mmCIF file of C-alpha atoms in Angstrom:
data_model
loop_
_atom_site.group_PDB
_atom_site.id
_atom_site.type_symbol
_atom_site.label_atom_id
_atom_site.label_comp_id
_atom_site.label_asym_id
_atom_site.label_seq_id
_atom_site.Cartn_x
_atom_site.Cartn_y
_atom_site.Cartn_z
ATOM 1 C CA ASP A 1 -37.030 1.595 77.899
ATOM 2 C CA LEU A 2 -38.200 -1.584 75.981
ATOM 3 C CA GLY A 3 -36.291 -3.912 73.853
ATOM 4 C CA ASN A 4 -34.465 -5.992 76.208
ATOM 5 C CA GLY A 5 -35.911 -9.448 75.789
ATOM 6 C CA ASN A 6 -38.621 -8.147 73.336
ATOM 7 C CA THR A 7 -38.195 -9.510 69.873
ATOM 8 C CA LEU A 8 -40.128 -9.702 66.720
ATOM 9 C CA ASN A 9 -42.157 -12.850 65.995
ATOM 10 C CA ASP A 10 -43.218 -14.638 62.809
ATOM 11 C CA ILE A 11 -40.632 -12.537 60.738
ATOM 12 C CA THR A 12 -41.415 -13.132 56.994
ATOM 13 C CA GLY A 13 -38.692 -10.838 55.715
ATOM 14 C CA THR A 14 -35.010 -11.701 55.123
ATOM 15 C CA PHE A 15 -31.897 -10.585 56.864
ATOM 16 C CA ASP A 16 -29.528 -8.816 54.492
ATOM 17 C CA THR A 17 -25.892 -8.666 55.447
ATOM 18 C CA VAL A 18 -24.914 -6.356 52.502
ATOM 19 C CA VAL A 19 -27.265 -3.337 52.878
ATOM 20 C CA VAL A 20 -26.715 -2.618 56.553
ATOM 21 C CA TYR A 21 -26.531 0.579 58.653
ATOM 22 C CA GLU A 22 -25.666 -0.852 62.145
ATOM 23 C CA GLY A 23 -24.634 -4.332 63.336
ATOM 24 C CA SER A 24 -24.295 -7.294 60.993
ATOM 25 C CA ALA A 25 -27.596 -7.424 59.093
ATOM 26 C CA SER A 26 -30.789 -5.315 58.310
ATOM 27 C CA LEU A 27 -34.202 -6.658 57.849
ATOM 28 C CA TYR A 28 -35.329 -6.495 54.113
ATOM 29 C CA LEU A 29 -39.119 -6.510 53.335
ATOM 30 C CA ASN A 30 -40.312 -6.897 49.818
ATOM 31 C CA GLY A 31 -43.431 -4.749 50.036
ATOM 32 C CA ALA A 32 -45.732 -7.654 49.448
ATOM 33 C CA GLY A 33 -46.986 -8.563 52.927
ATOM 34 C CA GLN A 34 -43.704 -9.420 54.616
ATOM 35 C CA ASN A 35 -43.650 -8.318 58.239
ATOM 36 C CA GLY A 36 -42.962 -9.193 61.818
ATOM 37 C CA THR A 37 -45.144 -8.856 64.862
ATOM 38 C CA SER A 38 -44.623 -7.789 68.541
ATOM 39 C CA ASN A 39 -46.914 -7.633 71.548
ATOM 40 C CA ILE A 40 -45.083 -5.215 73.847
ATOM 41 C CA ASN A 41 -47.069 -2.909 76.015
ATOM 42 C CA LEU A 42 -46.153 0.688 75.231
ATOM 43 C CA GLY A 43 -48.713 2.758 77.243
ATOM 44 C CA THR A 44 -49.847 6.281 76.281
ATOM 45 C CA GLN A 45 -46.192 7.749 75.751
ATOM 46 C CA LEU A 46 -43.982 6.173 73.358
ATOM 47 C CA THR A 47 -41.127 6.567 70.973
ATOM 48 C CA VAL A 48 -40.186 4.406 67.885
ATOM 49 C CA SER A 49 -36.698 4.820 66.531
ATOM 50 C CA VAL A 50 -35.538 3.178 63.320
ATOM 51 C CA TRP A 51 -33.167 3.516 60.331
ATOM 52 C CA VAL A 52 -34.864 3.134 56.877
ATOM 53 C CA ASN A 53 -33.577 2.654 53.397
ATOM 54 C CA VAL A 54 -36.318 2.366 50.829
ATOM 55 C CA ASP A 55 -35.966 0.581 47.431
ATOM 56 C CA ASN A 56 -35.298 2.410 44.255
ATOM 57 C CA PRO A 57 -37.815 3.333 42.765
ATOM 58 C CA ILE A 58 -39.769 3.986 45.960
ATOM 59 C CA GLN A 59 -42.876 1.975 46.089
ATOM 60 C CA SER A 60 -45.866 3.985 45.404
ATOM 61 C CA SER A 61 -48.398 4.518 48.276
ATOM 62 C CA LEU A 62 -47.915 3.869 52.016
ATOM 63 C CA ASN A 63 -44.690 2.081 52.949
ATOM 64 C CA THR A 64 -45.575 1.067 56.572
ATOM 65 C CA ILE A 65 -42.955 0.931 59.209
ATOM 66 C CA MET A 66 -45.253 -0.019 62.099
ATOM 67 C CA ALA A 67 -49.016 -0.195 62.584
ATOM 68 C CA ASN A 68 -51.432 -1.457 65.165
ATOM 69 C CA THR A 69 -54.683 -1.041 63.328
ATOM 70 C CA PHE A 70 -56.350 -1.344 59.937
ATOM 71 C CA THR A 71 -57.154 0.938 56.962
ATOM 72 C CA GLY A 72 -59.168 4.058 57.420
ATOM 73 C CA GLU A 73 -58.118 7.180 59.162
ATOM 74 C CA GLU A 74 -60.621 6.747 61.998
ATOM 75 C CA SER A 75 -59.397 3.218 62.655
ATOM 76 C CA ASN A 76 -58.537 3.106 66.339
ATOM 77 C CA GLY A 77 -54.743 3.077 66.605
ATOM 78 C CA PHE A 78 -51.664 4.372 64.806
ATOM 79 C CA LYS A 79 -49.685 3.796 61.589
ATOM 80 C CA LEU A 80 -46.145 5.120 60.992
ATOM 81 C CA CYS A 81 -45.456 5.375 57.193
ATOM 82 C CA ILE A 82 -43.450 6.832 54.420
ATOM 83 C CA ASN A 83 -45.410 8.301 51.461
ATOM 84 C CA LEU A 84 -49.070 9.502 51.467
ATOM 85 C CA TRP A 85 -51.650 6.986 50.357
ATOM 86 C CA GLY A 86 -51.632 6.540 46.521
ATOM 87 C CA GLU A 87 -48.576 8.734 46.160
ATOM 88 C CA SER A 88 -44.740 8.583 46.031
ATOM 89 C CA ASP A 89 -44.149 11.992 47.665
ATOM 90 C CA GLN A 90 -41.435 10.749 49.955
ATOM 91 C CA SER A 91 -42.925 12.280 53.080
ATOM 92 C CA VAL A 92 -43.070 10.668 56.538
ATOM 93 C CA LEU A 93 -46.289 10.538 58.445
ATOM 94 C CA ILE A 94 -48.146 9.344 61.539
ATOM 95 C CA GLU A 95 -51.783 8.440 60.896
ATOM 96 C CA VAL A 96 -53.985 8.150 64.005
ATOM 97 C CA GLY A 97 -57.569 7.493 64.733
ATOM 98 C CA ASP A 98 -59.849 7.175 67.723
ATOM 99 C CA GLY A 99 -62.553 5.010 66.184
ATOM 100 C CA SER A 100 -64.635 7.804 65.106
ATOM 101 C CA THR A 101 -62.199 10.448 63.735
ATOM 102 C CA GLY A 102 -58.638 10.643 62.554
ATOM 103 C CA GLY A 103 -56.100 12.129 60.438
ATOM 104 C CA LYS A 104 -52.412 12.338 59.703
ATOM 105 C CA TRP A 105 -49.375 14.448 60.729
ATOM 106 C CA VAL A 106 -47.137 14.675 57.687
ATOM 107 C CA THR A 107 -43.792 16.086 56.951
ATOM 108 C CA GLU A 108 -42.770 17.970 53.797
ATOM 109 C CA SER A 109 -42.374 15.890 50.775
ATOM 110 C CA GLY A 110 -39.042 14.697 49.372
ATOM 111 C CA LEU A 111 -37.419 13.683 52.539
ATOM 112 C CA ILE A 112 -36.919 9.998 51.891
ATOM 113 C CA GLN A 113 -34.691 9.426 48.783
ATOM 114 C CA PRO A 114 -34.572 5.806 47.617
ATOM 115 C CA GLY A 115 -31.317 3.991 48.234
ATOM 116 C CA SER A 116 -30.054 6.096 51.210
ATOM 117 C CA TRP A 117 -30.221 5.471 54.950
ATOM 118 C CA TYR A 118 -32.312 7.962 57.057
ATOM 119 C CA HIS A 119 -32.944 7.871 60.798
ATOM 120 C CA LEU A 120 -36.701 8.442 61.802
ATOM 121 C CA ALA A 121 -38.156 8.826 65.228
ATOM 122 C CA PHE A 122 -41.868 8.860 65.949
ATOM 123 C CA VAL A 123 -43.141 10.226 69.279
ATOM 124 C CA ILE A 124 -46.711 9.900 70.532
ATOM 125 C CA ASP A 125 -47.466 11.744 73.843
ATOM 126 C CA GLN A 126 -51.285 11.401 74.464
ATOM 127 C CA PRO A 127 -51.321 13.002 77.978
ATOM 128 C CA ASN A 128 -49.580 16.130 76.473
ATOM 129 C CA GLN A 129 -51.485 15.846 73.090
ATOM 130 C CA ALA A 130 -48.328 15.795 71.119
ATOM 131 C CA ILE A 131 -47.293 13.891 68.041
ATOM 132 C CA LYS A 132 -43.835 14.543 66.529
ATOM 133 C CA ILE A 133 -41.601 13.095 63.808
ATOM 134 C CA TYR A 134 -37.745 13.405 63.896
ATOM 135 C CA TYR A 135 -35.790 13.304 60.703
ATOM 136 C CA ASN A 136 -31.979 12.495 60.992
ATOM 137 C CA GLY A 137 -32.053 13.604 64.654
ATOM 138 C CA ALA A 138 -33.995 16.905 64.447
ATOM 139 C CA GLN A 139 -37.745 17.568 64.857
ATOM 140 C CA ALA A 140 -39.421 17.997 61.463
ATOM 141 C CA PRO A 141 -42.202 20.479 60.851
ATOM 142 C CA LEU A 142 -45.564 18.753 60.542
ATOM 143 C CA SER A 143 -48.979 19.674 59.007
ATOM 144 C CA PHE A 144 -52.276 18.051 59.824
ATOM 145 C CA MET A 145 -54.384 16.593 56.954
ATOM 146 C CA SER A 146 -57.343 14.305 56.439
ATOM 147 C CA ASN A 147 -58.643 12.629 53.311
ATOM 148 C CA GLN A 148 -61.886 12.086 55.097
ATOM 149 C CA GLY A 149 -62.381 15.723 55.936
ATOM 150 C CA TYR A 150 -61.698 15.312 59.756
ATOM 151 C CA THR A 151 -60.312 18.429 61.457
ATOM 152 C CA LEU A 152 -57.706 18.705 64.179
ATOM 153 C CA GLN A 153 -60.385 20.178 66.495
ATOM 154 C CA GLN A 154 -62.369 16.936 66.287
ATOM 155 C CA PHE A 155 -59.446 14.859 67.431
ATOM 156 C CA ASP A 156 -59.141 13.938 71.141
ATOM 157 C CA TYR A 157 -55.944 12.068 71.490
ATOM 158 C CA SER A 158 -57.497 9.001 72.841
ATOM 159 C CA PHE A 159 -56.512 6.210 70.584
ATOM 160 C CA ASN A 160 -55.141 2.693 71.034
ATOM 161 C CA THR A 161 -51.503 2.254 71.516
ATOM 162 C CA ALA A 162 -51.571 -1.276 72.604
ATOM 163 C CA GLY A 163 -50.218 -4.313 70.672
ATOM 164 C CA PRO A 164 -50.011 -6.414 68.803
ATOM 165 C CA PHE A 165 -47.927 -4.294 66.453
ATOM 166 C CA THR A 166 -47.068 -5.251 62.868
ATOM 167 C CA ILE A 167 -43.682 -4.199 61.619
ATOM 168 C CA GLY A 168 -43.594 -3.605 57.837
ATOM 169 C CA THR A 169 -47.274 -3.660 56.973
ATOM 170 C CA PHE A 170 -50.646 -2.893 58.414
ATOM 171 C CA PRO A 171 -51.980 -5.848 60.341
ATOM 172 C CA PHE A 172 -52.863 -8.702 57.986
ATOM 173 C CA GLY A 173 -50.767 -7.431 55.072
ATOM 174 C CA PRO A 174 -51.738 -4.283 53.211
ATOM 175 C CA TYR A 175 -49.373 -1.414 52.480
ATOM 176 C CA GLY A 176 -46.084 -3.158 52.795
ATOM 177 C CA PHE A 177 -42.703 -1.569 53.391
ATOM 178 C CA LYS A 178 -40.343 -2.195 50.430
ATOM 179 C CA GLY A 179 -36.856 -1.757 51.581
ATOM 180 C CA HIS A 180 -34.610 -2.162 54.642
ATOM 181 C CA LEU A 181 -35.154 -1.438 58.259
ATOM 182 C CA ASP A 182 -32.299 -1.418 60.832
ATOM 183 C CA ASP A 183 -31.831 -0.939 64.547
ATOM 184 C CA MET A 184 -35.499 -0.434 65.386
ATOM 185 C CA ARG A 185 -35.953 0.659 69.005
ATOM 186 C CA VAL A 186 -39.293 1.016 70.904
ATOM 187 C CA TYR A 187 -39.556 2.909 74.016
ATOM 188 C CA ASN A 188 -42.557 3.321 76.419
ATOM 189 C CA ARG A 189 -41.734 6.928 77.123
ATOM 190 C CA VAL A 190 -41.137 10.095 75.331
ATOM 191 C CA LEU A 191 -37.395 10.509 74.408
ATOM 192 C CA SER A 192 -35.973 14.102 74.652
ATOM 193 C CA ASP A 193 -34.546 15.916 71.604
ATOM 194 C CA ALA A 194 -31.074 15.293 72.785
ATOM 195 C CA GLU A 195 -31.679 11.543 73.273
ATOM 196 C CA ILE A 196 -33.238 11.236 69.684
ATOM 197 C CA ALA A 197 -30.227 13.403 68.272
ATOM 198 C CA LYS A 198 -27.769 10.990 70.027
ATOM 199 C CA ILE A 199 -29.347 7.816 68.596
ATOM 200 C CA ALA A 200 -29.280 9.462 65.100
ATOM 201 C CA GLN A 201 -25.622 10.100 65.410
ATOM 202 C CA GLU A 202 -24.700 6.575 66.379
ATOM 203 C CA LYS A 203 -22.937 4.252 63.879
#
């Protein structure tokens, strides 16, 4: 597991002691480029666990929880977001690219209602060619889609999972998260269904 001794750097958001899920404060980001950065090494198998509470009304377009690469589906790396690009559909997605092709794994719409806390977990398992999203402790059904016309058959699960990571935006600021993040945990392994369910039940 990671997290012990690993902290966010250069945090430009604010710590809110009123809207909190766990502990004494949550991180509030205003959607306008506020973020934090971290340079931990995740390897090819990773899990990101986080509590989210988006502002009401939900900010249109991507609300980025974590990213290590830039715009464009084919950009080499991954992005963890709420909402499809240009929409307010309240879905959850992982967008990944390998430098030449890419796409997104997306939940159904309407999962993230503004003003409420939800637990999300994102799993990337490159050796086993698996990408998963968990919603309030349970694995969510996902569909693959691409705005650029890429197909799942074109994708080879060989994309960058190294840092630096930006929490709350794409690197250098676009597509900011507007709302609260709490108890973010990053693991350099794939957590089991039971482990993720247990974290989602903690308070």
